[in-house]
XYZ file of N, CA and C in Angstrom:
141
model
N -11.814 -11.012 -0.269
C -10.646 -10.946 0.706
C -11.221 -10.667 2.069
N -10.778 -11.431 3.076
C -11.355 -11.114 4.477
C -10.682 -9.951 5.032
N -11.266 -9.434 6.129
C -10.652 -8.304 6.883
C -9.389 -8.584 7.561
N -9.189 -9.882 7.903
C -7.948 -10.305 8.526
C -6.743 -10.081 7.562
N -6.985 -10.625 6.327
C -5.953 -10.458 5.348
C -5.620 -8.974 4.998
N -6.669 -8.297 4.884
C -6.479 -6.838 4.709
C -5.671 -6.135 5.806
N -5.969 -6.451 7.041
C -5.239 -5.922 8.075
C -3.892 -6.315 8.111
N -3.590 -7.585 7.858
C -2.118 -8.031 7.796
C -1.446 -7.249 6.632
N -1.992 -7.138 5.488
C -1.374 -6.362 4.320
C -1.110 -4.931 4.757
N -2.114 -4.280 5.375
C -1.914 -2.895 5.706
C -0.838 -2.778 6.819
N -0.739 -3.725 7.714
C 0.326 -3.706 8.827
C 1.582 -3.852 8.168
N 1.820 -4.757 7.173
C 3.056 -4.820 6.546
C 3.520 -3.632 5.796
N 2.539 -2.971 5.112
C 2.832 -1.679 4.397
C 3.127 -0.655 5.425
N 2.425 -0.594 6.546
C 2.749 0.397 7.632
C 4.107 0.241 8.163
N 4.530 -1.036 8.384
C 5.854 -1.443 8.941
C 6.919 -0.881 7.804
N 6.836 -1.177 6.671
C 7.669 -0.767 5.649
C 7.840 0.768 5.581
N 6.753 1.460 5.614
C 6.779 2.939 5.563
C 7.458 3.482 6.746
N 7.073 2.974 7.946
C 7.651 3.361 9.207
C 9.237 3.152 9.192
N 9.566 2.000 8.703
C 11.018 1.580 8.668
C 11.866 2.572 7.782
N 11.203 2.982 6.704
C 11.977 3.850 5.727
C 11.927 5.306 6.211
N 10.912 5.821 6.908
C 10.679 7.138 7.127
C 11.177 7.591 8.482
N 10.865 6.765 9.554
C 11.147 7.216 10.863
C 12.550 6.734 11.343
N 12.925 7.422 12.479
C 14.300 7.152 13.060
C 14.168 6.872 14.483
N 15.119 6.080 15.050
C 15.343 5.980 16.551
C 14.198 5.381 17.222
N 13.874 5.934 18.425
C 12.909 5.417 19.290
C 11.426 5.660 18.670
N 11.267 6.677 17.849
C 9.973 6.875 17.240
C 9.669 5.756 16.314
N 10.731 5.248 15.584
C 10.497 4.089 14.737
C 10.024 2.906 15.432
N 10.706 2.679 16.614
C 10.441 1.490 17.488
C 8.982 1.538 17.990
N 8.602 2.686 18.471
C 7.287 2.915 19.034
C 6.264 2.651 17.906
N 6.494 3.242 16.765
C 5.496 3.144 15.583
C 5.367 1.664 15.243
N 6.481 0.968 15.131
C 6.461 -0.416 14.686
C 5.658 -1.347 15.771
N 5.974 -1.166 17.032
C 5.221 -1.775 18.086
C 3.704 -1.567 18.014
N 3.359 -0.202 17.807
C 1.967 0.232 17.818
C 1.242 -0.385 16.684
N 1.926 -0.539 15.425
C 1.313 -1.089 14.248
C 0.994 -2.556 14.567
N 1.985 -3.302 14.987
C 1.860 -4.648 15.314
C 0.785 -5.059 16.334
N 0.784 -4.185 17.369
C -0.282 -4.357 18.456
C -1.786 -4.152 17.840
N -1.898 -3.139 17.016
C -3.204 -2.928 16.486
C -3.579 -4.013 15.497
N -2.598 -4.460 14.653
C -2.895 -5.529 13.717
C -3.274 -6.805 14.586
N -2.549 -7.083 15.655
C -2.860 -8.226 16.445
C -4.232 -8.233 17.150
N -4.576 -7.123 17.562
C -5.942 -6.952 18.126
C -7.021 -7.144 17.121
N -6.824 -6.535 15.940
C -7.804 -6.682 14.882
C -8.009 -8.113 14.347
N -6.782 -8.790 14.239
C -6.894 -10.127 13.627
C -7.322 -11.092 14.768
N -6.762 -11.101 15.889
C -6.986 -12.057 16.926
C -8.114 -11.686 17.957
N -8.374 -10.451 18.075
C -9.371 -9.993 18.984
C -10.715 -9.710 18.490
N -10.950 -9.974 17.266
C -12.242 -9.833 16.533
C -12.473 -8.477 15.917
N -11.562 -7.611 15.904
C -11.639 -6.315 15.210
C -12.249 -5.203 16.036
N -12.373 -4.108 15.390
C -12.925 -2.970 16.079
C -14.475 -2.824 15.721
């Protein structure tokens, strides 16, 4: 499995956990941060 697929799976898991656990603006910030990091890793060549 490539790192891109692993990153996407981890991002989905992170979104699900953040959606269930967090509330309000903290949830929004966490979801945006997770998606930004995933996009950078997948499309930007990774860290």
